[in-house]
mmCIF file of C-alpha atoms in Angstrom:
data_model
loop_
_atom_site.group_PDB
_atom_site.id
_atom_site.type_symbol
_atom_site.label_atom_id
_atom_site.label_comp_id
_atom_site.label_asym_id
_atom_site.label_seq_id
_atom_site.Cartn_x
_atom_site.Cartn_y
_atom_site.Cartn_z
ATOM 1 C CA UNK A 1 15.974 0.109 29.469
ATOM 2 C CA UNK A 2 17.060 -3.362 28.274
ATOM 3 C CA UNK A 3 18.086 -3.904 25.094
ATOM 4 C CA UNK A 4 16.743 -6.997 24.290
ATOM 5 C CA UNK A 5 13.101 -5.347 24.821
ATOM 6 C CA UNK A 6 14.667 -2.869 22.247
ATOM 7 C CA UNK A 7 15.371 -5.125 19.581
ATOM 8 C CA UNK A 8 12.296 -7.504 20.070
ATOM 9 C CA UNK A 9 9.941 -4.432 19.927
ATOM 10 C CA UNK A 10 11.855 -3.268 16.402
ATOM 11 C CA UNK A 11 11.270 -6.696 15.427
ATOM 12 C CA UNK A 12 7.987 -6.708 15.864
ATOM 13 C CA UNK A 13 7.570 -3.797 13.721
ATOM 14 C CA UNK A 14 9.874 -5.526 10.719
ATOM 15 C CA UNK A 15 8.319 -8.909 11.227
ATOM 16 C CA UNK A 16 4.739 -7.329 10.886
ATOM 17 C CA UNK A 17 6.133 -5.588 7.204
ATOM 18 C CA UNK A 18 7.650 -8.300 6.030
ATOM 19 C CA UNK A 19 5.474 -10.881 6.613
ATOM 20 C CA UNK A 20 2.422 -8.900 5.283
ATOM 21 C CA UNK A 21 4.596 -7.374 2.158
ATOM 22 C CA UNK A 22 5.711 -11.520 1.679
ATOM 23 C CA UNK A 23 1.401 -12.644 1.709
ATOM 24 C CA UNK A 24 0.791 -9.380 -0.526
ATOM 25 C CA UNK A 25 3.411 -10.128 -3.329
ATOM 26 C CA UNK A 26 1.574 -14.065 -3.351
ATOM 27 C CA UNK A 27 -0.438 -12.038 -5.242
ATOM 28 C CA UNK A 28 1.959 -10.785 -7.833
ATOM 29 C CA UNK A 29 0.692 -12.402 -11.349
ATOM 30 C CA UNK A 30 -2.569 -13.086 -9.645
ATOM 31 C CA UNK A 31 -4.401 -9.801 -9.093
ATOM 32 C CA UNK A 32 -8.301 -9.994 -10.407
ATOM 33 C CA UNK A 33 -7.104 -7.045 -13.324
ATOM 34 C CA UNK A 34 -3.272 -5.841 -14.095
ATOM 35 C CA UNK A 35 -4.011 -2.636 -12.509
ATOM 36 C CA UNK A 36 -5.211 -4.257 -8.994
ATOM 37 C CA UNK A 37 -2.076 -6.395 -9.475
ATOM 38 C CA UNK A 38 0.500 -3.324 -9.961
ATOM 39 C CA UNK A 39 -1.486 -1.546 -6.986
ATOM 40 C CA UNK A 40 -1.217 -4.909 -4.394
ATOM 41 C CA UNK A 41 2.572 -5.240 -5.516
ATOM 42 C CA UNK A 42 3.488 -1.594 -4.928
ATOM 43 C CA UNK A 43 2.113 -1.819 -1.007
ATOM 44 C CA UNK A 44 4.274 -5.160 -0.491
ATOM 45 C CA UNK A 45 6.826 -3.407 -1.717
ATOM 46 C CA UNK A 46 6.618 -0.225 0.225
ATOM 47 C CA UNK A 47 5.896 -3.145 3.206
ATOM 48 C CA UNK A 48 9.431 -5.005 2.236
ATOM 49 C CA UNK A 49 10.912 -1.867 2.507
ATOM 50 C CA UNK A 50 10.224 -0.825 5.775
ATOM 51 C CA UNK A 51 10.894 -4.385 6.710
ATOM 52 C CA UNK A 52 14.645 -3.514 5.771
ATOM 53 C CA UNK A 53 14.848 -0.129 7.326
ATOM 54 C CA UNK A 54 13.741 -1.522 10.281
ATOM 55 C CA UNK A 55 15.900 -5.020 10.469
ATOM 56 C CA UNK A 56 19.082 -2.886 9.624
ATOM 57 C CA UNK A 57 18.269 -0.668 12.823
ATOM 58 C CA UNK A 58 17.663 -3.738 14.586
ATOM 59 C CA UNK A 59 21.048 -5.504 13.459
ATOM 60 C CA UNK A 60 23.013 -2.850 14.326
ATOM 61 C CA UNK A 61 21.872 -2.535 17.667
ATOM 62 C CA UNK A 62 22.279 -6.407 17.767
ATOM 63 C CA UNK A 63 25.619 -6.132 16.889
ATOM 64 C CA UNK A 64 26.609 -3.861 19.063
ATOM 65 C CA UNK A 65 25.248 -5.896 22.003
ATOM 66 C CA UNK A 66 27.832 -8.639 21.093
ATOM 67 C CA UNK A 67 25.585 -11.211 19.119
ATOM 68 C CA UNK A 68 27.971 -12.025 16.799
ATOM 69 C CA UNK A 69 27.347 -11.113 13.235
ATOM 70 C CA UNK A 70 23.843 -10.224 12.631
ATOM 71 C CA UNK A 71 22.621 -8.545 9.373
ATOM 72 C CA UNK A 72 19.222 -7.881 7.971
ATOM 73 C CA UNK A 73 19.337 -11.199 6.130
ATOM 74 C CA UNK A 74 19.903 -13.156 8.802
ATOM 75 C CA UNK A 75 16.933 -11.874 10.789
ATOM 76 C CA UNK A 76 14.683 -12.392 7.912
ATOM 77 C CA UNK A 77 15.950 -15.366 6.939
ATOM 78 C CA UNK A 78 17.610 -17.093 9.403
ATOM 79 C CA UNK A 79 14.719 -17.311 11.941
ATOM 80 C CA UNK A 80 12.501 -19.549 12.915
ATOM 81 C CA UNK A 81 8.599 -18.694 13.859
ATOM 82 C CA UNK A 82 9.205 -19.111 17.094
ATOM 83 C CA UNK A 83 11.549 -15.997 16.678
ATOM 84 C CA UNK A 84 9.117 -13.872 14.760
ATOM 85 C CA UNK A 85 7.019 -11.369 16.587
ATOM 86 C CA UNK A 86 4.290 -10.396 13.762
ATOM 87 C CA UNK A 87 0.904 -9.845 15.125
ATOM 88 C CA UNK A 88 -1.342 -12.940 13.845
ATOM 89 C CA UNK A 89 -3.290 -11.006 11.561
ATOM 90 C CA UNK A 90 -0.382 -10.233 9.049
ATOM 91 C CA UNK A 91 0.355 -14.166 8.593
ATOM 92 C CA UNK A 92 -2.790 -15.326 7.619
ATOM 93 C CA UNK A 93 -3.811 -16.544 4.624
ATOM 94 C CA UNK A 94 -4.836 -14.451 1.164
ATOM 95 C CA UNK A 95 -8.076 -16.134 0.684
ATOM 96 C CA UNK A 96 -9.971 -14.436 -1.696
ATOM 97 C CA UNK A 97 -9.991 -10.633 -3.018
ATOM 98 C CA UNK A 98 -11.857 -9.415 -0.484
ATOM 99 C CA UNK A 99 -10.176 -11.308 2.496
ATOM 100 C CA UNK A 100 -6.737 -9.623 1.444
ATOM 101 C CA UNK A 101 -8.154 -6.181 1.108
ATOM 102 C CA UNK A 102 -9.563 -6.169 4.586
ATOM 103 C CA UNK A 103 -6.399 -7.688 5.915
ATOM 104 C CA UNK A 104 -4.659 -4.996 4.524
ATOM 105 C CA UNK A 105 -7.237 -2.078 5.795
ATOM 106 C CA UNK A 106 -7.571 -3.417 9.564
ATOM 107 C CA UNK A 107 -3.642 -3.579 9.110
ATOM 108 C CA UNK A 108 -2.980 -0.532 7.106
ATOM 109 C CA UNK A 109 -5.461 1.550 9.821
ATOM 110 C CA UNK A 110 -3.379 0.298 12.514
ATOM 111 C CA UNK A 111 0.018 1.088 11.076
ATOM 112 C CA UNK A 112 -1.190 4.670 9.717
ATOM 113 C CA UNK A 113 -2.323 5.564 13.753
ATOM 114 C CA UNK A 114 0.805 3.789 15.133
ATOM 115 C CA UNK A 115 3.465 5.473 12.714
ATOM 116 C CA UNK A 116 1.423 8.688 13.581
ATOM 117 C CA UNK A 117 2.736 8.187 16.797
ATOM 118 C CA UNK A 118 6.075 6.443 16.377
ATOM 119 C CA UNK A 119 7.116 9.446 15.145
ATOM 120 C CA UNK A 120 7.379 11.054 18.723
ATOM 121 C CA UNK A 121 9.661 8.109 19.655
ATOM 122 C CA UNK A 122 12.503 8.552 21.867
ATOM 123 C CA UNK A 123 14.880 6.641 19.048
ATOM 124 C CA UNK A 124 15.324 8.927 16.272
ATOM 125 C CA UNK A 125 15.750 5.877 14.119
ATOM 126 C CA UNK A 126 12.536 4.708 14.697
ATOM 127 C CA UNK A 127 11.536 8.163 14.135
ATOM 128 C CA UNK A 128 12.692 8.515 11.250
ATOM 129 C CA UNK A 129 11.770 5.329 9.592
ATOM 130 C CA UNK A 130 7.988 5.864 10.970
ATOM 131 C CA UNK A 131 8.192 9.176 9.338
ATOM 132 C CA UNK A 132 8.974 7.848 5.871
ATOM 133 C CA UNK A 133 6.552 5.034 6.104
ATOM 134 C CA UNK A 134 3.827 7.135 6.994
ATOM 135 C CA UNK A 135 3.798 8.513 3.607
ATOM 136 C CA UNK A 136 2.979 5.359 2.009
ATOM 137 C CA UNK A 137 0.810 4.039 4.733
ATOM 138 C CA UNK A 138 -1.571 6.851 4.289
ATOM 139 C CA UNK A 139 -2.145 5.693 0.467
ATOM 140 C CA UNK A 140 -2.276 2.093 1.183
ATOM 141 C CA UNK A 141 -5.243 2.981 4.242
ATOM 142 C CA UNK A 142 -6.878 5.390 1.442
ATOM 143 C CA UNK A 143 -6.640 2.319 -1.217
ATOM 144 C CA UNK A 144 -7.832 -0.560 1.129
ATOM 145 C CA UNK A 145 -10.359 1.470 2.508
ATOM 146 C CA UNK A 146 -12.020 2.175 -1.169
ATOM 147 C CA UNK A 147 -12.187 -1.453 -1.396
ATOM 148 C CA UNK A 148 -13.727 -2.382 1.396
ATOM 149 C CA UNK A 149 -16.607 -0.172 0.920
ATOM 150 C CA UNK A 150 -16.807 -1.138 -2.816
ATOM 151 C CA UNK A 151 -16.884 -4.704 -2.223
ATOM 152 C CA UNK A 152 -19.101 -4.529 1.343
ATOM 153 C CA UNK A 153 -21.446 -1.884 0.017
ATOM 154 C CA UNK A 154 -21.224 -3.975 -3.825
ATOM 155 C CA UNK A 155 -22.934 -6.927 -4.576
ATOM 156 C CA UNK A 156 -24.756 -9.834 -2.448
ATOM 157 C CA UNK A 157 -22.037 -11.796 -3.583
ATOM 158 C CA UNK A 158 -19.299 -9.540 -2.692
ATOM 159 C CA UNK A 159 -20.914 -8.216 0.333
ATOM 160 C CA UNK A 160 -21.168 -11.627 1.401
ATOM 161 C CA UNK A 161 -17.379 -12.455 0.822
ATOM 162 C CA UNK A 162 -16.325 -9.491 3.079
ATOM 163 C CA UNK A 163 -19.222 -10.449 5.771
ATOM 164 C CA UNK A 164 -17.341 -14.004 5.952
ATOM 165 C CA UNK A 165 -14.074 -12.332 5.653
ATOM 166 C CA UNK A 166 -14.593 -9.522 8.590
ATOM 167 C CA UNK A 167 -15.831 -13.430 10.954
ATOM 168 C CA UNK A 168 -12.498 -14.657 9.720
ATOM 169 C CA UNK A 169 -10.061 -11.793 10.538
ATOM 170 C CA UNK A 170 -11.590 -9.735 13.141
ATOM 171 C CA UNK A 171 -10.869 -12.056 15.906
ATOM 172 C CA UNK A 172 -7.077 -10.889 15.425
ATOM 173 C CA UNK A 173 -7.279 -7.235 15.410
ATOM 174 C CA UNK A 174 -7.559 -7.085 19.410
ATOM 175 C CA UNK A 175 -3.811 -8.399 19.231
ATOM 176 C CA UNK A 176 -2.851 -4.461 18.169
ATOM 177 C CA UNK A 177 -3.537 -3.170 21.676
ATOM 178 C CA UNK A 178 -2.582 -6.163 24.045
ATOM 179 C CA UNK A 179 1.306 -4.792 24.652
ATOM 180 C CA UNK A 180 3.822 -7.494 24.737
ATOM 181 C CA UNK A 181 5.968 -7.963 27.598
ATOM 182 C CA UNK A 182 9.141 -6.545 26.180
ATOM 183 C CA UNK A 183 6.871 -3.429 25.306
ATOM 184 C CA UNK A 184 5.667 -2.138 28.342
ATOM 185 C CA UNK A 185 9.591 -1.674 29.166
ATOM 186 C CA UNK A 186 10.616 1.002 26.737
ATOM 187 C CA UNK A 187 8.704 4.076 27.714
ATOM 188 C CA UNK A 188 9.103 6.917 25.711
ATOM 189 C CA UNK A 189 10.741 4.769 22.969
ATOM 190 C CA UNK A 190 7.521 2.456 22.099
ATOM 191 C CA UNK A 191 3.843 3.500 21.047
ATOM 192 C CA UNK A 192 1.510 3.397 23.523
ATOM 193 C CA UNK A 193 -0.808 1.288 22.486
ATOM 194 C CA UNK A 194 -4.089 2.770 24.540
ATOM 195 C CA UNK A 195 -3.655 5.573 22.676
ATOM 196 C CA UNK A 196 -3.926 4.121 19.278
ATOM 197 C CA UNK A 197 -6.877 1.832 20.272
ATOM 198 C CA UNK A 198 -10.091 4.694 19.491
ATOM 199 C CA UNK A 199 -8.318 6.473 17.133
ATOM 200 C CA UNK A 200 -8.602 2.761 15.382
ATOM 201 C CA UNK A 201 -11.870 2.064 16.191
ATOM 202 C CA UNK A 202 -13.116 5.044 15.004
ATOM 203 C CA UNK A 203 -11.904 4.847 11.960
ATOM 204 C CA UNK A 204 -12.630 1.271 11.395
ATOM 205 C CA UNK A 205 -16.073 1.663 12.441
ATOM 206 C CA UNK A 206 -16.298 4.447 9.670
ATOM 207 C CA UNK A 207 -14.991 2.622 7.315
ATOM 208 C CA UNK A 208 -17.222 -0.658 7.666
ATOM 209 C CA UNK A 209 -20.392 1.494 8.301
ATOM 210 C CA UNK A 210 -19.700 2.796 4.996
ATOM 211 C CA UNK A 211 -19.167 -0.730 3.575
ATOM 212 C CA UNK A 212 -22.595 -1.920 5.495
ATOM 213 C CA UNK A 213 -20.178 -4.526 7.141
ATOM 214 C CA UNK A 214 -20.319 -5.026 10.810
ATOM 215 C CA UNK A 215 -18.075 -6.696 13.498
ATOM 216 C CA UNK A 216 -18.804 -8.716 16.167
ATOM 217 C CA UNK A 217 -17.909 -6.102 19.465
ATOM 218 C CA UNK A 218 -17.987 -9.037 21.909
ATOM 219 C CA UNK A 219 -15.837 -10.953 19.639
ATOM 220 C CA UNK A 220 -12.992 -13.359 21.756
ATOM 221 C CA UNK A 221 -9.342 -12.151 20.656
ATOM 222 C CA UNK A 222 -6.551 -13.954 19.744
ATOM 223 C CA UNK A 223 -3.605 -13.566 20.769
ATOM 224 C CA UNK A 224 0.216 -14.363 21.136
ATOM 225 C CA UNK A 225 2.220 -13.593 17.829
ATOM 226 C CA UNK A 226 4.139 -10.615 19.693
ATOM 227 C CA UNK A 227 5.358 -13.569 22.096
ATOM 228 C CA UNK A 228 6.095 -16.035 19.250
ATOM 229 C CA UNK A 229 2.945 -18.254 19.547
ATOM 230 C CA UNK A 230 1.598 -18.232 16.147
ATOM 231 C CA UNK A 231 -0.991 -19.604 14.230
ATOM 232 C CA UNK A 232 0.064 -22.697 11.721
ATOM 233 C CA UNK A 233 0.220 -20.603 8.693
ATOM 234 C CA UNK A 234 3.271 -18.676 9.298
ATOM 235 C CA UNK A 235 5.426 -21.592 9.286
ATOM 236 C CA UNK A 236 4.614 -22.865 5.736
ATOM 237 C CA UNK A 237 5.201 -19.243 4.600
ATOM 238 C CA UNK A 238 8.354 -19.136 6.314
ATOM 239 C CA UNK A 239 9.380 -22.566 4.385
ATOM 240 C CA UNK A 240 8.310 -20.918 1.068
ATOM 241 C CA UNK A 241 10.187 -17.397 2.030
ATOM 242 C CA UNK A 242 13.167 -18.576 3.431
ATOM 243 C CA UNK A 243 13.717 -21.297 1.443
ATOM 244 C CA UNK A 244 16.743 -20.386 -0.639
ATOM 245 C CA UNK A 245 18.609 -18.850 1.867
ATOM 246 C CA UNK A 246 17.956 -21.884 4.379
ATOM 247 C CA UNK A 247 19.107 -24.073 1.055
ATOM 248 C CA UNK A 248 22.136 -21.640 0.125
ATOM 249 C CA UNK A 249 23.341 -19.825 3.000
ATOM 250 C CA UNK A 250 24.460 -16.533 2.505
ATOM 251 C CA UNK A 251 23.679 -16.894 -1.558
ATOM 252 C CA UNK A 252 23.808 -13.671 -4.157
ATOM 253 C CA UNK A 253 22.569 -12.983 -6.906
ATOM 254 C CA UNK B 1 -2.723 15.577 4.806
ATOM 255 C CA UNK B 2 -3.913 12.343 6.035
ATOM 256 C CA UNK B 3 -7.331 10.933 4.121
ATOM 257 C CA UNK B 4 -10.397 12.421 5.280
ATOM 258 C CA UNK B 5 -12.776 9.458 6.830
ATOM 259 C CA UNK B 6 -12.500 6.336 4.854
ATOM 260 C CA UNK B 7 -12.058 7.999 1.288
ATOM 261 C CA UNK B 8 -11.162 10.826 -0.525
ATOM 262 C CA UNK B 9 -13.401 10.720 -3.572
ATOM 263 C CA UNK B 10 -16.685 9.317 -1.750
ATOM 264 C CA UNK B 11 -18.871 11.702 -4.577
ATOM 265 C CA UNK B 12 -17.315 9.783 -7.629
ATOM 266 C CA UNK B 13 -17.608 5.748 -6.670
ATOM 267 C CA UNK B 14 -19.962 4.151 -8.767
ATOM 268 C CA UNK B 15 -21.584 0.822 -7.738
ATOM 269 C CA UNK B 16 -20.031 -1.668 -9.472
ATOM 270 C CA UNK B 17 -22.788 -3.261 -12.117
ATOM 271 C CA UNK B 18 -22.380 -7.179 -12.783
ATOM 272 C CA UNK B 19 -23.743 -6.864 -16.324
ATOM 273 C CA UNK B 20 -20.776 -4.932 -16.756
ATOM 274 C CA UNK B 21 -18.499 -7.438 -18.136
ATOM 275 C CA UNK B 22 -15.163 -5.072 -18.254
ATOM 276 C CA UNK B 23 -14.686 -1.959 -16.519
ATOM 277 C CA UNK B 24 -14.381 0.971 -18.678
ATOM 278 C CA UNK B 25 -11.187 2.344 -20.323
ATOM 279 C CA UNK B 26 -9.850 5.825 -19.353
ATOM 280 C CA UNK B 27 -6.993 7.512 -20.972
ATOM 281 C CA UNK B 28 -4.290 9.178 -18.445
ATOM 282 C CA UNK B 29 -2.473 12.073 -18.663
ATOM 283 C CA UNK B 30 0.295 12.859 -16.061
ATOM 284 C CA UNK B 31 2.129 16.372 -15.659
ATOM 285 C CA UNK B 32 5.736 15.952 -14.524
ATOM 286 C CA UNK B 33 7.439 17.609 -11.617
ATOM 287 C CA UNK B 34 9.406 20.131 -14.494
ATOM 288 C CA UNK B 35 6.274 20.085 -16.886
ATOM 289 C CA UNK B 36 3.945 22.852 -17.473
ATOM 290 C CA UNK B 37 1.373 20.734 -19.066
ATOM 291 C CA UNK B 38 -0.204 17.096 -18.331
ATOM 292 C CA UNK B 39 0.702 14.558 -21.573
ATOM 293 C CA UNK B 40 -1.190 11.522 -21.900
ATOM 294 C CA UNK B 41 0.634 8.757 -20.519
ATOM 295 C CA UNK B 42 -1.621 5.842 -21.418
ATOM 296 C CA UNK B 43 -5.117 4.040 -20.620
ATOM 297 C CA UNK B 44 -5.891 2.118 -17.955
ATOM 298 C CA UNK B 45 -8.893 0.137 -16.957
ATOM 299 C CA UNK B 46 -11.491 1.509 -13.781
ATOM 300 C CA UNK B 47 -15.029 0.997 -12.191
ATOM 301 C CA UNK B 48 -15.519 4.834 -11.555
ATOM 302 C CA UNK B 49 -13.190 7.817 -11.419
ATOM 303 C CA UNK B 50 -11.989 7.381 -7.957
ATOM 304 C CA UNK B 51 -10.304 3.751 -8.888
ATOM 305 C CA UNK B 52 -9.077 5.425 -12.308
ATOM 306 C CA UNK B 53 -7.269 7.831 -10.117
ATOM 307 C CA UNK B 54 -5.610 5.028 -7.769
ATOM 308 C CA UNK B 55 -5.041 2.791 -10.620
ATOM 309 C CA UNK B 56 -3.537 5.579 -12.976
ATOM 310 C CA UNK B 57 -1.035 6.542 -9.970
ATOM 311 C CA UNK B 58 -0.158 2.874 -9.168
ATOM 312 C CA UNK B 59 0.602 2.188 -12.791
ATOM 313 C CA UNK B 60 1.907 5.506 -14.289
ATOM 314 C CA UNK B 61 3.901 7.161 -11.099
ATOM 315 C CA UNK B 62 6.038 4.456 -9.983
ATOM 316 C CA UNK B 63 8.930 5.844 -11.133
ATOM 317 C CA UNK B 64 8.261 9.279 -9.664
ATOM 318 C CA UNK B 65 6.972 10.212 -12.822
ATOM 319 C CA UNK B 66 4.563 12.810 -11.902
ATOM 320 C CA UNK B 67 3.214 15.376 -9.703
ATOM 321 C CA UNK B 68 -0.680 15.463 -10.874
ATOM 322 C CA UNK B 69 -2.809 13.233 -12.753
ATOM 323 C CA UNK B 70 -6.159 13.577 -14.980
ATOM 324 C CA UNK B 71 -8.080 11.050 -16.144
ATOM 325 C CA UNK B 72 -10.839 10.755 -18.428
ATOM 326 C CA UNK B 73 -13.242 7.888 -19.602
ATOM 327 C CA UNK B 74 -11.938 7.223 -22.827
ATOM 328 C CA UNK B 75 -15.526 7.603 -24.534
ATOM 329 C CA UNK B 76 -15.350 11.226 -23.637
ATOM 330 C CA UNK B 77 -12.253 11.662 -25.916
ATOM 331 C CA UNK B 78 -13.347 12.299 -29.879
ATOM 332 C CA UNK B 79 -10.678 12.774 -32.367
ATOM 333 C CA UNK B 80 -10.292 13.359 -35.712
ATOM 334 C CA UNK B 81 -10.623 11.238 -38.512
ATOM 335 C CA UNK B 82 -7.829 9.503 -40.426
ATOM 336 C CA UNK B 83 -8.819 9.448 -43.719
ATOM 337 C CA UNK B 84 -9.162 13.491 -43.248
ATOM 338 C CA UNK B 85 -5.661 13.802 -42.669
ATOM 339 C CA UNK B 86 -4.959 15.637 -45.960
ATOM 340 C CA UNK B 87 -7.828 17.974 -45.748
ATOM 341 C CA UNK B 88 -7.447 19.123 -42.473
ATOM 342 C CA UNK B 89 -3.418 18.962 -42.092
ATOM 343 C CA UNK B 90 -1.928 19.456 -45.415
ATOM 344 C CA UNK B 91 -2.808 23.006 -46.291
ATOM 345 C CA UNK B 92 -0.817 24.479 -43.367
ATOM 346 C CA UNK B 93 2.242 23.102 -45.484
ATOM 347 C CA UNK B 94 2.983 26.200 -47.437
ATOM 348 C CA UNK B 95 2.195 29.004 -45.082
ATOM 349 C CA UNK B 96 5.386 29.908 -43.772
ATOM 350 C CA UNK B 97 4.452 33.422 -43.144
ATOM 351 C CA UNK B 98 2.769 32.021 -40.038
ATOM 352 C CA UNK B 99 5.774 30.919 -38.154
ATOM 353 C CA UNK B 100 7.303 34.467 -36.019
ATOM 354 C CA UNK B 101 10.615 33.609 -37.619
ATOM 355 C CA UNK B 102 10.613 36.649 -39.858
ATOM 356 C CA UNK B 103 11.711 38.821 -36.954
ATOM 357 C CA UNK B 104 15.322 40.134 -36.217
ATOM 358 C CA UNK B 105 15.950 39.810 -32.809
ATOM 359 C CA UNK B 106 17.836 41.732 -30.550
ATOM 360 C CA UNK B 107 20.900 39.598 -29.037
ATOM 361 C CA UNK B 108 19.647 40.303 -25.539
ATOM 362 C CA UNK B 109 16.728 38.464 -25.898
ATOM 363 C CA UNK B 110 17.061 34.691 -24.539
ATOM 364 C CA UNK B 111 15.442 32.315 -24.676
ATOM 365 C CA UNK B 112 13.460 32.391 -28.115
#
């Protein structure tokens, strides 16, 4: 097994939490009621959490490869968007209410199968982190999914929001099961994802039944964040995010 | 247990009316991991029970505050009057005799 496929796959999994806990807490001070605003900022920071647990793991094993010093900060911060590997759906823009709720639930449905699975992983690290996260994952699926139906199955206005919202986003979910190249390397150590694909599409389809949404099936897919190649918004939230650091290197406070 | 299908409360959502201007107020009450009973916590604002529920453990349980949660639409909750106070309150003033601390207890009894 090579190692770099190691790290890159971790990577992956931290980019994907931070990136998405980073566009969540945009919110924070925003929400459409306090309560809604407390909910959105407790998921990005359950998200920024397993961001850490996973870019520690992913330093260390960078470290002892010989990189030179690598630490969680420096892999969140010190990278450029070429470097990141989050799937494209996690970078994109809020948008409204609705758009950021069905961000979250394709996401969230995704990462609730996946750390299902992780769990069985050959690195006990990984294990263990997926084990944790799963915990919070399963609330954040049950919240987003609540919302989706609410606002799909609500009003014409909000049930058109999430109509134009589900065009918008879809076209990135097929990224989820399209393994990157480092991936298909680390048998026994990654999640396969074949096996997460129905489980996801069942639920999904549940889920925006229930909300009277429907997506496209023959819908073109977009891909390429695994490999780097992503879409222009990730690089003005990386200015915003990493600003300080890039500013201040190695600042405190 | 993972959520069954999409939600867990799919009886209780409410569509959400427009005329509605604010969503109703409901009145929490969380029962700590060493707590016997739930205490009221605070109020939070909802569309139906099932959001009251989310909302009340986003907003109340952060801090690993509790291990169950009611809720209740505050409208449901009647209380007593203030300006009763006296009536109601004030006679149980004198009436000692109804506190059990007119028994001798034995010293292996703990816990009193």
């Amino acid at each position: 097994m090579d190692r770099n496929s190691h790290i890159n796959y971790i990577l992956q999994l931290a980019d994907n939490a931070l990136v998405l806990g980073h566009r969540n807490s945009e919110w924070t001070g925003y929400g459409p009621i306090l309560e809604q605003d407390i909910a959105l900022s407790n998921i990005a920071l359950d998200l920024i959490g397993q961001a850490r647990y996973l870019y520690q793991h992913a330093a260390k094993l960078a470290e002892a490869a010989g990189t030179g010093r690598v630490t969680e900060d420096t892999l969140a911060y010190g990278r450029d968007a070429w470097d990141f590997r989050n799937c494209l759906l996690v970078e994109q823009k809020n948008g409204d209410w609705g758009k950021t709720i069905l961000r979250q639930f394709l996401f969230s449905a995704w990462q609730y199968f996946f750390y299902e699975q992780l769990q069985q992983s050959r690195d006990s690290e990984l294990a263990a982190i997926a084990e944790k996260s799963y915990k919070e994952v399963v609330y954040h699926l049950r919240w987003s999914s609540e919302w989706v139906i609410r606002l799909g199955d609500g009003t014409k206005e909000s049930h058109g929001r999430m109509a134009r919202a589900l065009e918008q986003l879809w076209k990135f979910t097929g990224e989820f099961f399209v393994p990157a190249g480092y991936e298909k390397e680390l048998t026994g150590i990654a999640v396969d994802p074949a096996v997460i694909r129905p489980l996801w599409e069942d639920r999904v389809g549940e889920v925006l039944a229930e909300a009277g949404l429907e997506a496209n099936p023959g819908a073109w897919m977009q891909t390429g964040g695994k490999e780097g190649r992503h879409t222009e918004e990730l690089g003005y939230l990386l200015a915003e995010m990493q600003f300080l650091q890039r500013a201040y290197p190695g600042c405190e406070w | 247990m993972p959520p069954k299908k999409g939600s867990g409360n799919k009886g209780s959502r409410k569509k959400y009316d427009m005329t509605e201007q604010q969503w109703p107020l409901w009145e929490v009450f969380i029962r700590s991991k060493q707590g016997l009973d739930h205490k009221h916590a605070g109020s939070i604002h909802a569309a139906d029970a099932a959001m009251a529920i989310e909302n009340a453990r986003d907003v109340y349980t952060r801090r690993m505050e509790g291990v169950s949660i009611w809720v209740v639409e505050s409208k449901y909750i009647h209380a007593t009057n203030p300006d009763e106070a006296s009536s109601l309150y004030d006679p149980a003033n004198d009436k000692i005799y109804r506190h059990p601390t007119f028994y001798d207890l034995p010293d292996e009894l703990k816990h009193m």
